[in-house]
Amino acid sequence: REIRNFQRKEDCPERLQAAIQIWADSRPEAKLRSISGVYNCMGMVFGVRRTVIEITEIQDILAGDNYRLLTNPGECFEGDIVLYKNVRRVYQHVGIIFKIHRKIENGEIDFTILSKWGFDCEYLHKLKYVPEIYGSSIEFWTERRKVK
């Protein structure tokens, strides 16, 4: 089925610079990768940074592209995606697993995520270091086929 999307014009440089400062003040540990107002998080992950795709399209994209839910974070690979839900368990945000840090000594896994915050900046950040509005309930998904 067709995925609804639209193209957005670039924001003025002053607004983009203001966004950088706002996020630097509120999330200083996030590492700025890029800034553009043309696309959102869904457009970054599924639209090659060229379009805005509403988060309400996520279920159709996951089903249409044969994504499967990973029940154990240890199953994740770089390139898999992470979905964030709010307290009502509604999807709010998506990012890409950029780097996985497996701590052999204690079995912990730290993730570095690449995600786009609204129509502002792309950031590299820790798994739960997103704006509160995106929620703290996390799911991991992959389009990799299961090896039998």
CSV table of C-alpha atoms in Angstrom, one decimal:
chain,number,residue,atom,x,y,z
A,1,ARG,CA,0.0,0.0,0.0
A,2,GLU,CA,1.1,3.6,-0.5
A,3,ILE,CA,2.8,5.2,2.5
A,4,ARG,CA,1.6,8.7,3.0
A,5,ASN,CA,4.4,11.2,3.1
A,6,PHE,CA,5.2,14.8,2.1
A,7,GLN,CA,8.1,17.0,1.3
A,8,ARG,CA,8.9,20.0,3.5
A,9,LYS,CA,10.9,23.0,2.6
A,10,GLU,CA,14.1,23.7,4.5
A,11,ASP,CA,13.8,25.9,7.6
A,12,CYS,CA,15.6,29.3,7.7
A,13,PRO,CA,19.2,29.1,9.0
A,14,GLU,CA,18.3,31.1,12.1
A,15,ARG,CA,15.6,28.6,13.2
A,16,LEU,CA,18.0,25.7,12.6
A,17,GLN,CA,20.7,27.4,14.7
A,18,ALA,CA,18.3,28.1,17.5
A,19,ALA,CA,17.3,24.4,17.5
A,20,ILE,CA,20.9,23.4,17.9
A,21,GLN,CA,21.2,25.6,20.9
A,22,ILE,CA,18.0,24.5,22.5
A,23,TRP,CA,19.0,20.8,22.2
A,24,ALA,CA,22.6,21.6,23.3
A,25,ASP,CA,21.1,23.1,26.5
A,26,SER,CA,18.6,20.4,27.3
A,27,ARG,CA,20.6,17.3,26.0
A,28,PRO,CA,24.3,18.2,26.2
A,29,GLU,CA,25.5,14.6,25.9
A,30,ALA,CA,23.8,14.1,22.5
A,31,LYS,CA,26.3,14.4,19.6
A,32,LEU,CA,25.0,16.5,16.8
A,33,ARG,CA,25.4,14.7,13.4
A,34,SER,CA,23.3,16.8,11.0
A,35,ILE,CA,20.6,19.4,10.9
A,36,SER,CA,17.7,19.8,8.4
A,37,GLY,CA,14.0,20.6,8.6
A,38,VAL,CA,13.2,18.7,5.5
A,39,TYR,CA,12.5,15.3,7.1
A,40,ASN,CA,11.5,13.7,10.4
A,41,CYS,CA,12.7,10.6,12.3
A,42,MET,CA,10.5,8.3,10.1
A,43,GLY,CA,11.8,10.1,6.9
A,44,MET,CA,15.4,9.5,8.1
A,45,VAL,CA,14.9,5.8,8.8
A,46,PHE,CA,12.5,4.9,6.0
A,47,GLY,CA,12.6,7.8,3.5
A,48,VAL,CA,16.3,8.3,2.9
A,49,ARG,CA,16.2,11.8,4.5
A,50,ARG,CA,14.0,13.1,1.7
A,51,THR,CA,10.5,13.2,3.2
A,52,VAL,CA,8.2,13.4,6.2
A,53,ILE,CA,6.4,10.2,7.1
A,54,GLU,CA,3.9,10.3,10.0
A,55,ILE,CA,4.6,7.9,12.8
A,56,THR,CA,1.1,6.5,12.3
A,57,GLU,CA,2.4,4.7,9.2
A,58,ILE,CA,4.8,2.6,11.3
A,59,GLN,CA,2.6,-0.5,11.6
A,60,ASP,CA,2.1,-0.7,7.8
A,61,ILE,CA,5.8,-0.2,7.2
A,62,LEU,CA,6.9,-2.8,9.7
A,63,ALA,CA,4.4,-5.3,8.2
A,64,GLY,CA,5.0,-4.4,4.6
A,65,ASP,CA,8.8,-4.7,4.9
A,66,ASN,CA,8.7,-7.9,7.0
A,67,TYR,CA,10.1,-6.4,10.2
A,68,ARG,CA,10.0,-8.6,13.3
A,69,LEU,CA,10.1,-7.7,16.9
A,70,LEU,CA,13.2,-8.7,18.8
A,71,THR,CA,12.4,-9.9,22.3
A,72,ASN,CA,15.9,-9.8,23.6
A,73,PRO,CA,18.3,-6.8,23.2
A,74,GLY,CA,21.1,-9.3,22.8
A,75,GLU,CA,19.6,-10.2,19.4
A,76,CYS,CA,20.2,-6.7,18.0
A,77,PHE,CA,22.7,-5.8,15.3
A,78,GLU,CA,23.8,-2.4,14.1
A,79,GLY,CA,21.3,-1.2,11.6
A,80,ASP,CA,18.3,-2.6,13.4
A,81,ILE,CA,15.7,0.0,14.6
A,82,VAL,CA,14.5,1.1,18.0
A,83,LEU,CA,10.9,2.3,18.5
A,84,TYR,CA,9.9,4.5,21.4
A,85,LYS,CA,6.4,4.5,22.9
A,86,ASN,CA,4.8,7.0,25.3
A,87,VAL,CA,2.9,6.1,28.5
A,88,ARG,CA,-0.2,5.3,26.5
A,89,ARG,CA,1.9,2.7,24.6
A,90,VAL,CA,1.6,4.7,21.3
A,91,TYR,CA,4.6,4.9,19.0
A,92,GLN,CA,6.2,8.3,19.0
A,93,HIS,CA,9.7,8.0,17.6
A,94,VAL,CA,12.1,5.7,15.7
A,95,GLY,CA,15.9,5.6,15.5
A,96,ILE,CA,18.6,3.3,14.0
A,97,ILE,CA,21.0,1.3,16.2
A,98,PHE,CA,24.3,2.9,15.2
A,99,LYS,CA,26.7,1.1,17.5
A,100,ILE,CA,26.4,-1.7,20.0
A,101,HIS,CA,28.8,-1.9,23.0
A,102,ARG,CA,28.8,-5.3,24.6
A,103,LYS,CA,30.4,-5.5,28.0
A,104,ILE,CA,31.7,-9.0,28.3
A,105,GLU,CA,32.7,-8.6,32.0
A,106,ASN,CA,29.1,-8.1,33.1
A,107,GLY,CA,26.9,-8.9,30.1
A,108,GLU,CA,25.5,-5.4,29.8
A,109,ILE,CA,24.7,-3.9,26.4
A,110,ASP,CA,25.0,-0.2,25.6
A,111,PHE,CA,23.5,1.2,22.4
A,112,THR,CA,24.3,4.3,20.5
A,113,ILE,CA,21.3,5.4,18.5
A,114,LEU,CA,21.0,7.7,15.5
A,115,SER,CA,17.7,9.5,15.5
A,116,LYS,CA,16.1,12.7,14.2
A,117,TRP,CA,14.5,14.9,16.8
A,118,GLY,CA,11.4,16.5,15.2
A,119,PHE,CA,12.3,18.8,12.3
A,120,ASP,CA,15.5,19.7,13.9
A,121,CYS,CA,18.7,17.8,14.4
A,122,GLU,CA,20.0,14.3,13.9
A,123,TYR,CA,21.8,13.1,17.0
A,124,LEU,CA,23.9,10.2,18.1
A,125,HIS,CA,22.8,9.4,21.7
A,126,LYS,CA,22.4,6.7,24.3
A,127,LEU,CA,19.4,4.5,24.1
A,128,LYS,CA,17.2,6.4,26.6
A,129,TYR,CA,18.6,9.8,26.0
A,130,VAL,CA,15.8,11.1,23.9
A,131,PRO,CA,13.4,14.0,24.6
A,132,GLU,CA,10.7,12.9,27.2
A,133,ILE,CA,7.9,13.4,24.7
A,134,TYR,CA,9.1,10.3,22.8
A,135,GLY,CA,8.6,8.1,25.8
A,136,SER,CA,10.7,5.5,27.6
A,137,SER,CA,9.1,2.3,26.5
A,138,ILE,CA,11.4,0.7,23.9
A,139,GLU,CA,11.1,-2.0,21.3
A,140,PHE,CA,13.8,-3.4,19.0
A,141,TRP,CA,12.9,-4.4,15.4
A,142,THR,CA,14.8,-5.9,12.5
A,143,GLU,CA,14.1,-6.7,8.9
A,144,ARG,CA,16.8,-9.5,9.0
A,145,ARG,CA,15.5,-12.9,8.2
A,146,LYS,CA,15.7,-15.5,10.8
A,147,VAL,CA,18.4,-18.1,10.2
A,148,LYS,CA,16.9,-21.6,10.6
